[in-house]
Tab-separated table of C-alpha atoms in Angstrom:
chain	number	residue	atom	x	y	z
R	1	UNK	CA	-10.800	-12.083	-8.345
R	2	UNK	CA	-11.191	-16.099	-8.324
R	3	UNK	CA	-9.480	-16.038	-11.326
R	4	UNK	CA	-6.267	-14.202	-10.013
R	5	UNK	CA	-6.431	-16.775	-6.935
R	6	UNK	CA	-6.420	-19.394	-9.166
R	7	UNK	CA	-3.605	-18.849	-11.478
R	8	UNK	CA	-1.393	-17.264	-8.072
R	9	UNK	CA	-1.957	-21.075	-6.722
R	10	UNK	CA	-1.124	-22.464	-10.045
R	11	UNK	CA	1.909	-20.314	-10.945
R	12	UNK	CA	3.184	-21.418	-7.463
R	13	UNK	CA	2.366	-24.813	-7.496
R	14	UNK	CA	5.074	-25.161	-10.415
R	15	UNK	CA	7.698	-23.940	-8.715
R	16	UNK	CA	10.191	-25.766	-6.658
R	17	UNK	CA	10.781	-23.610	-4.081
R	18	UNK	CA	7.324	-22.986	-3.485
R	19	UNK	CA	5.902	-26.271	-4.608
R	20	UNK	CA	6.102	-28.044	-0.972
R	21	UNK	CA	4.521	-25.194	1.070
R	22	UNK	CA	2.492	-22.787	-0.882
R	23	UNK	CA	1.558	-19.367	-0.440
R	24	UNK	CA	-1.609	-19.317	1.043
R	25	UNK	CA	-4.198	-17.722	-1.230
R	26	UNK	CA	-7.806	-16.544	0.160
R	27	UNK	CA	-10.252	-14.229	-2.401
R	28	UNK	CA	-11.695	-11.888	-0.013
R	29	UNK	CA	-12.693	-7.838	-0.337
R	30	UNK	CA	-10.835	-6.432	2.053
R	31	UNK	CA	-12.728	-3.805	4.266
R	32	UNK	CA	-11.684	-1.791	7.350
R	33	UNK	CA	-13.873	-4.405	9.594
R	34	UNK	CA	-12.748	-7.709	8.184
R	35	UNK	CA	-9.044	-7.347	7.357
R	36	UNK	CA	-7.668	-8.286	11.453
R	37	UNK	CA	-10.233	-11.556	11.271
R	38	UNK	CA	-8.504	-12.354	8.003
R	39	UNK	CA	-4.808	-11.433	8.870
R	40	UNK	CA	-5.910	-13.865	12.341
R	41	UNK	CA	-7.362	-16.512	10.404
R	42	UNK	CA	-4.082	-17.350	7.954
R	43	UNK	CA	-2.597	-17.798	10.560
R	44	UNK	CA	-1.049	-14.443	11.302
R	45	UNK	CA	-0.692	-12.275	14.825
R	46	UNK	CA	1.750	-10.107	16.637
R	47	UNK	CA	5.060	-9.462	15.185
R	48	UNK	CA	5.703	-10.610	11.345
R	49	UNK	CA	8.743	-9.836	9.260
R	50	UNK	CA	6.697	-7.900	5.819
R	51	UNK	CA	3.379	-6.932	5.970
R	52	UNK	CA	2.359	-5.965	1.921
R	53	UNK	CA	-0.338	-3.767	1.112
R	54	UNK	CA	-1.702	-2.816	-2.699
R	55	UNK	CA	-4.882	-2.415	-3.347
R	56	UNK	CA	-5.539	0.323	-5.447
R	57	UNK	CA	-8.108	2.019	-3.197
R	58	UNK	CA	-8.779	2.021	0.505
R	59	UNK	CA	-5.284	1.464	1.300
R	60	UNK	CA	-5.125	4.344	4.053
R	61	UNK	CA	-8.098	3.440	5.671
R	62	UNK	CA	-7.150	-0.668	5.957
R	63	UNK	CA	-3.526	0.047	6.954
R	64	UNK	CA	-4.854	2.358	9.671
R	65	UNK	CA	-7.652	-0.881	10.970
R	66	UNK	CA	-4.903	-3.309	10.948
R	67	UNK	CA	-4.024	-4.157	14.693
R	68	UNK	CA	-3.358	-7.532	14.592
R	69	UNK	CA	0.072	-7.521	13.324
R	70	UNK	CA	3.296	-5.618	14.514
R	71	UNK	CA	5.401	-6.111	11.164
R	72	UNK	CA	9.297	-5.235	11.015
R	73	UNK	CA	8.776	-3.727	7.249
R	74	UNK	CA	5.820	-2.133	5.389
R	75	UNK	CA	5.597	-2.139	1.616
R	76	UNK	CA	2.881	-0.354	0.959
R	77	UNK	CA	1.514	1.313	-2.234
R	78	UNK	CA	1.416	5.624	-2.058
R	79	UNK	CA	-0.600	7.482	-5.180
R	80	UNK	CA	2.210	9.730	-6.541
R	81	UNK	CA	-0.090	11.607	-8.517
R	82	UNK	CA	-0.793	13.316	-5.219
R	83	UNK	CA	1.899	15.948	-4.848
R	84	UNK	CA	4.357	15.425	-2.171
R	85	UNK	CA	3.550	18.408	0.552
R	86	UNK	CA	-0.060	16.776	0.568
R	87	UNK	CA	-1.246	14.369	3.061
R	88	UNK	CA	-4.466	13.386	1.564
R	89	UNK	CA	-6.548	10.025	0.939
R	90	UNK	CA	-10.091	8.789	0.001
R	91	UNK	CA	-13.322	9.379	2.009
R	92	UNK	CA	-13.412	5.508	3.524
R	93	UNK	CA	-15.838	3.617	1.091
R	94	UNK	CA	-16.103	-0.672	1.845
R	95	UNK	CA	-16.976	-0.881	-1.540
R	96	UNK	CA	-14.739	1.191	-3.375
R	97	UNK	CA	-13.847	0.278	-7.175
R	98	UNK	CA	-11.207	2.995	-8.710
R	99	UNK	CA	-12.429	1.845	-12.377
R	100	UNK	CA	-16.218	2.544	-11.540
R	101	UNK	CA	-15.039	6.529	-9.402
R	102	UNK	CA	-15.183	10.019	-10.775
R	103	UNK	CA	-11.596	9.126	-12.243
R	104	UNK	CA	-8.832	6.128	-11.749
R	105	UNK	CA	-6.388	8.344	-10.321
R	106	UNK	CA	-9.236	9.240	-7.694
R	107	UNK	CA	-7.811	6.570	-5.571
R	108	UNK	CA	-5.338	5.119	-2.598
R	109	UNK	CA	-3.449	7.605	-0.089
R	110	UNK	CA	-0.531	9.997	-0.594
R	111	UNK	CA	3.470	9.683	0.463
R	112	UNK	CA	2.671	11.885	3.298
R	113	UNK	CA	-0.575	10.424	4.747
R	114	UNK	CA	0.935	7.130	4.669
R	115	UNK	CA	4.280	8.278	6.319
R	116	UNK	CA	1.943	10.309	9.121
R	117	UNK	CA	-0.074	7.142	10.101
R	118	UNK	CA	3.792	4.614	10.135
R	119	UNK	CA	5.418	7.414	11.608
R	120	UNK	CA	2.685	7.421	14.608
R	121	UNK	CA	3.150	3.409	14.869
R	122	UNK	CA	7.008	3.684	15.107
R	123	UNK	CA	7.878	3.458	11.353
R	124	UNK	CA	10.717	5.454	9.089
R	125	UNK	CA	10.622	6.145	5.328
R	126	UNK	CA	13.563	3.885	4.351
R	127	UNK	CA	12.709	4.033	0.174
R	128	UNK	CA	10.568	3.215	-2.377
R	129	UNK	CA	10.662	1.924	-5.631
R	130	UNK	CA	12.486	3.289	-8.662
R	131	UNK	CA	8.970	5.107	-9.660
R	132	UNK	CA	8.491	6.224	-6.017
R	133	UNK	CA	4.789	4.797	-5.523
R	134	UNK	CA	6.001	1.558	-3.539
R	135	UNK	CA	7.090	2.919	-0.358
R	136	UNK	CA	8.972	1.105	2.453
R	137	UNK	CA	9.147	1.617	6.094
R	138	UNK	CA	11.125	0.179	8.750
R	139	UNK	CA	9.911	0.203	12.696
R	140	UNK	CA	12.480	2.300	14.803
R	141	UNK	CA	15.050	0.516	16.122
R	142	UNK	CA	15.975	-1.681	13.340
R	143	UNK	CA	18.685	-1.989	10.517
R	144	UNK	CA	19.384	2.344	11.509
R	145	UNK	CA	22.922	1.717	10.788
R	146	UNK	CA	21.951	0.332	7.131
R	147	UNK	CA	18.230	1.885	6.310
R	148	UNK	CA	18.564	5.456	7.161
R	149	UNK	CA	15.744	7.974	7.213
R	150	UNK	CA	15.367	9.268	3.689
R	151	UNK	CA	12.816	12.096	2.740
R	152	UNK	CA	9.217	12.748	0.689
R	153	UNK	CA	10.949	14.560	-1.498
R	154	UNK	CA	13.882	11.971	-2.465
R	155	UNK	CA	11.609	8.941	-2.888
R	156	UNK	CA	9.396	11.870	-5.372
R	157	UNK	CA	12.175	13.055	-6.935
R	158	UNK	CA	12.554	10.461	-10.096
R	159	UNK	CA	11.377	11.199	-13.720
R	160	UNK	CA	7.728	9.297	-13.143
R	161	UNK	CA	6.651	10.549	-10.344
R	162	UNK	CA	7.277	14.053	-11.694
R	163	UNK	CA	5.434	13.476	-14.787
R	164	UNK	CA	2.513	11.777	-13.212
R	165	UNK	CA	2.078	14.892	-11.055
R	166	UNK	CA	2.158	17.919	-14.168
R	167	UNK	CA	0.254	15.299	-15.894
R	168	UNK	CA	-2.400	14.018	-13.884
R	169	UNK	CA	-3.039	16.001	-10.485
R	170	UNK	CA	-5.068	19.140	-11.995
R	171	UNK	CA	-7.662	16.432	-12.921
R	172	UNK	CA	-7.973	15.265	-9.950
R	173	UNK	CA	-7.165	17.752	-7.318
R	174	UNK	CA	-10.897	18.884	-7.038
R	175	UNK	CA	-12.308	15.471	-6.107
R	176	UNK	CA	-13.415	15.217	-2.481
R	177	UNK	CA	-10.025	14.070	-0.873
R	178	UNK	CA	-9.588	13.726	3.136
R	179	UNK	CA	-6.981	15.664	4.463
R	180	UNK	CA	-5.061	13.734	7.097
């Protein structure tokens, strides 16, 4: 959204410790076949501290495409509507919209897909946020002493994700999910 772009260059722009060397900012629909050549073309290859992904959709399906980047940590959005013993995600779709789908919680991947495709690329489940939907993994060999391995199951066990699952997986669970 130009707009978003906008006001993210703004907001930054008025900040000293950003104010010399901004974020760099680039509107763009991210799809399986153009996220490397945009990754390449900030500037970006081979290993990088964070890599961040959110977006409410094809999140699976563009972590799985992206090749261009070794990060150290992953922060990467899980749906934890989806209950934890399920790997599942959306069919891939370049234009998918969760507002305009057969519901908004018909969207994104769950704890366990995401930790099966890391897991395969060297990653651990280190944590997540407080409502267990922003997961973070660590690559193997790093920080083991201080990020230990923690389970599905811990990161799901908090009073939100619990909810969201009674409250919103039985109108979902029929929707045409991928297993992965």
């Amino acid at each position: 959204d130009k707009n978003n772009v906008d006001r993210g260059i703004q907001f930054f722009s008025q900040h000293k410790n950003t104010s010399l060397h901004l974020p760099i900012f680039k509107q763009a629909w991210l799809t399986t076949d153009n996220i490397n050549q945009l990754i390449e073309e900030n500037g970006f290859g081979g290993e990088v501290d964070l890599l961040s992904l959110d977006i409410d959709g094809n999140d699976y399906h563009i972590m799985e495409a992206i090749t261009v980047v070794k990060p150290r940590v992953i922060i990467c959005e899980t749906h934890n509507v989806i209950p934890s013993q399920m790997a599942l995600t959306i069919p891939y779709k370049a234009e998918f919209n969760r507002l305009d789908g057969p519901h908004q919680d018909f969207s994104g991947v769950s704890l366990l897909g995401m930790s099966k495709l890391l897991k395969g690329r060297g990653y651990r489940l280190i944590g997540a946020s407080h409502h267990g939907f922003n997961a973070i993994f660590i690559h193997e060999g790093l920080g083991e002493d201080f990020f230990p391995e923690v389970t599905i199951d811990a990161v799901h066990d908090n009073p939100y994700t619990k909810s969201r699952v009674k409250s919103s997986w039985k109108k979902v669970k029929d929707l045409p999910w991928v297993e992965i």
